[in-house]
Coordinates of C-alpha atoms in Angstrom, one line a residue:
X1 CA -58.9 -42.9 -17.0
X2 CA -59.7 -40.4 -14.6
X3 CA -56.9 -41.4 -12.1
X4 CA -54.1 -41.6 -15.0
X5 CA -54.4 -37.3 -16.1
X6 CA -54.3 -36.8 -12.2
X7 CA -51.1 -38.1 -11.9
X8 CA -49.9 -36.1 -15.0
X9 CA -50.4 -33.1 -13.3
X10 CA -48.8 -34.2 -10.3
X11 CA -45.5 -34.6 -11.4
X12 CA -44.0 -31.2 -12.2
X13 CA -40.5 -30.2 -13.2
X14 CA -38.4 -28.5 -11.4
X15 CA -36.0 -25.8 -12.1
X16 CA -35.7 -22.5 -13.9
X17 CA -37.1 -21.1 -16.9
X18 CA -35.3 -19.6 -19.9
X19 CA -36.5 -15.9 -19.0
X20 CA -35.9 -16.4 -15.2
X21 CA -32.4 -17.4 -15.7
X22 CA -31.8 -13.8 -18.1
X23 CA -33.3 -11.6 -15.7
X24 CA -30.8 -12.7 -13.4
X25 CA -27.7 -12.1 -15.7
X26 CA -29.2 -8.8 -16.2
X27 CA -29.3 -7.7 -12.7
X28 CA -26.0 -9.6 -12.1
X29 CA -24.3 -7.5 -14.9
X30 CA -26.0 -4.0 -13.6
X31 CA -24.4 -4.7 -10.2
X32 CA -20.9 -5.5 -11.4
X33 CA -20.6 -2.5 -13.6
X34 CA -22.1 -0.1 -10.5
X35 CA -19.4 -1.7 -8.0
X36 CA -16.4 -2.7 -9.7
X37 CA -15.0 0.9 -10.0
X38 CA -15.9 0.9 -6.4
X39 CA -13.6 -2.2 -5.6
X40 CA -11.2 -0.6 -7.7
X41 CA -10.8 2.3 -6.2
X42 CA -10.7 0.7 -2.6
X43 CA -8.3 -1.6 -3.6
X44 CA -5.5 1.2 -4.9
X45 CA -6.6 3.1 -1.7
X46 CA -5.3 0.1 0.3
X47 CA -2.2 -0.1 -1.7
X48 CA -1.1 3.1 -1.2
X49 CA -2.4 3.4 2.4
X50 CA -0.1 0.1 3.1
X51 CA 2.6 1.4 1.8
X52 CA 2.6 4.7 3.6
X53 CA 2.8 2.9 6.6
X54 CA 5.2 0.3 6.0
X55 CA 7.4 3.2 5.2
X56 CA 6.7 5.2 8.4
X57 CA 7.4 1.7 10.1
X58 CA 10.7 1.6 8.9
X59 CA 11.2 5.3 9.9
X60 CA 9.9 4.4 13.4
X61 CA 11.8 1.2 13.2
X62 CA 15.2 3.3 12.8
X63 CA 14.4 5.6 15.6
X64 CA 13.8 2.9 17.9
X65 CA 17.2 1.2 17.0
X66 CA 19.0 4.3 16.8
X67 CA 17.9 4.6 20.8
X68 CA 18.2 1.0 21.4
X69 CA 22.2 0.9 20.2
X70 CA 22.8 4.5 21.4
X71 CA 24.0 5.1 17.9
X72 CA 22.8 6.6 14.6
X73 CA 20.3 4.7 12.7
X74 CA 18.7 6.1 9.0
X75 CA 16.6 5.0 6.5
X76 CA 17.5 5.8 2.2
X77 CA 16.7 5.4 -0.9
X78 CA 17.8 3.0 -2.9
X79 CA 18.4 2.2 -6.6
X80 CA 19.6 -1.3 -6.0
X81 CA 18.2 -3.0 -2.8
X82 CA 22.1 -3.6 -1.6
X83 CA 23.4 0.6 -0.5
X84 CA 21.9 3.6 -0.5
X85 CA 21.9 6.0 -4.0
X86 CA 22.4 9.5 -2.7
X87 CA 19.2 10.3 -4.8
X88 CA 15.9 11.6 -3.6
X89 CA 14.8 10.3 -7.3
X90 CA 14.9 6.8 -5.5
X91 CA 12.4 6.0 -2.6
X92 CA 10.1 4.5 -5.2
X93 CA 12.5 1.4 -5.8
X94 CA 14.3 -0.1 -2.6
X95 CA 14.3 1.4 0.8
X96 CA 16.7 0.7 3.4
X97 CA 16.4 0.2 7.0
X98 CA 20.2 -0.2 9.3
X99 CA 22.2 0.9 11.7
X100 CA 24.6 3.3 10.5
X101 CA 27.4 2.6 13.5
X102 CA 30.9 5.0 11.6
X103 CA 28.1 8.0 11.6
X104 CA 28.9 8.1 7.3
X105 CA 25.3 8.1 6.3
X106 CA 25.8 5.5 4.1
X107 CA 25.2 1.2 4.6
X108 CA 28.6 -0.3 4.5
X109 CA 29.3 -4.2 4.9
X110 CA 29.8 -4.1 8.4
X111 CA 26.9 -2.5 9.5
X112 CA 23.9 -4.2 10.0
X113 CA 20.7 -4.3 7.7
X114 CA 17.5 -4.4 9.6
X115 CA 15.3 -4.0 6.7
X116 CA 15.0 -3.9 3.0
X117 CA 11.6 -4.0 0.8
X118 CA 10.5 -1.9 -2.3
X119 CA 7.7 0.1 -3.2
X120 CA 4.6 -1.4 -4.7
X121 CA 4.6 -1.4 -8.7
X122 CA 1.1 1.0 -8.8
X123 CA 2.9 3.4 -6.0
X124 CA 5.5 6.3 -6.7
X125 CA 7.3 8.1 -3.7
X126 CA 8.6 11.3 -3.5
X127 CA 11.1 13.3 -1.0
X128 CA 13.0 16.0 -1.6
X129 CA 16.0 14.0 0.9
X130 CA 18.0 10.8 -0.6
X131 CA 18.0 9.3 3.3
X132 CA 16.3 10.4 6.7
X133 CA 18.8 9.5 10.1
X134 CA 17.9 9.4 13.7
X135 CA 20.6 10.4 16.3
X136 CA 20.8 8.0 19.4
X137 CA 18.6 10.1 21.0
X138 CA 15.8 9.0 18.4
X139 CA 16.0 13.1 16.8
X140 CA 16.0 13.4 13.5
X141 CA 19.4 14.3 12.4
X142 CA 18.0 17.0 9.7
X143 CA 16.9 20.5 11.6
X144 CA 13.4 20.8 9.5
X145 CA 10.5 18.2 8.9
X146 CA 11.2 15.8 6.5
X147 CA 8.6 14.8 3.8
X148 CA 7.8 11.5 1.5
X149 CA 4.9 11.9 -0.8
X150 CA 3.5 8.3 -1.5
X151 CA 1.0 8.6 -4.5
X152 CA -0.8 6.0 -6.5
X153 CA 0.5 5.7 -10.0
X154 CA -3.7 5.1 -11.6
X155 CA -4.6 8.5 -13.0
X156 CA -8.1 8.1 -11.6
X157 CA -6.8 7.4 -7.8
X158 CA -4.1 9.8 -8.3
X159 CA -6.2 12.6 -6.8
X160 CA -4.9 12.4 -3.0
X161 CA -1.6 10.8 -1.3
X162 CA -0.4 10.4 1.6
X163 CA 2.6 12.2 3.2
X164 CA 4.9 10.7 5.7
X165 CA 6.8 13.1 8.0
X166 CA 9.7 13.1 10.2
X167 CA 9.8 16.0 12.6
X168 CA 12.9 17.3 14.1
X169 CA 12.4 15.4 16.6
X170 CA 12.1 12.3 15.5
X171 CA 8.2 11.6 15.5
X172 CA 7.0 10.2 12.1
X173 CA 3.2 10.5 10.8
X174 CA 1.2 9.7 7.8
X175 CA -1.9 12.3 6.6
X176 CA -3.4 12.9 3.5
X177 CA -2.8 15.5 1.2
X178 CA -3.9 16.5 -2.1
X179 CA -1.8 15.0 -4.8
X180 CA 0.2 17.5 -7.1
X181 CA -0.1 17.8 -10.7

């Protein structure tokens, strides 16, 4: 009898307990409430930091061909992805990246599109010009900086943006700025 409640004790379950198994939700819900704002946050951040760029990639983009083809090249707003609007109300929809050959400031069917894509749903752009051209010899074809204000739509990122600028002569950079109210 002595050797049968040894091997009771010997054989043991293994596994978790009720209370072990809660402790862990617990701790698992306190860390997902302290850094899912965070991933939020870094998430629109990226947003509107990719977007910045792909813009002043299409500006440089322009330049470049503008150079290359020893003719005028631009970049504009559009409201329907197909020609440019003429409205500084429309960077946030399509933008358009060609070779603007007759000098008309305008995409017509023979010239060549080297770029279209739109704006990302949570990101608003802003510019006080409907369409930014480079002259062959990559300048801007505008005499002062050009600005586009890219801003994140979420009230709570809305708190800095970043600006894309096209000198005078022709160089394009992004910074941050704070975002107007």
């Amino acid at each position: 009898m002595h050797s049968v409640s040894r091997s009771i004790f010997r054989h043991q379950q293994s596994g978790f307990t009720l209370i072990e198994v809660m402790i862990v939700l617990v701790i698992s819900a306190v860390l997902m409430t302290t850094f899912a704002p965070n991933l939020r946050g870094a998430l629109a951040r990226n947003q509107l930091l990719g977007q910045a760029h792909e813009l002043a990639g299409a500006m440089s983009s322009a330049r470049s061909e503008a150079i290359t083809r020893g003719t005028q090249a631009g970049v504009c707003a559009s409201a329907n992805g197909t020609s440019c609007s003429g409205s500084s109300d429309d960077w946030g929809k399509f933008i358009l990246v060609f070779v603007d050959s007759d000098l008309g400031s305008d995409l017509d069917n023979d010239e060549p599109l080297l770029k279209s894509f739109t704006a990302h749903n949570q990101v608003s752009q802003s510019a006080s010009v409907a369409a930014i051209f480079f002259n062959s010899s990559g300048f801007s074809t505008l005499n002062a900086a050009s600005n586009i204000d890219v801003c994140h739509n979420d009230s709570g990122e809305h708190s800095i943006c970043r600006r894309v600028s096209v000198g005078p002569s022709g160089i394009v950079s992004v910074t941050t700025i704070a975002a107007s109210s």
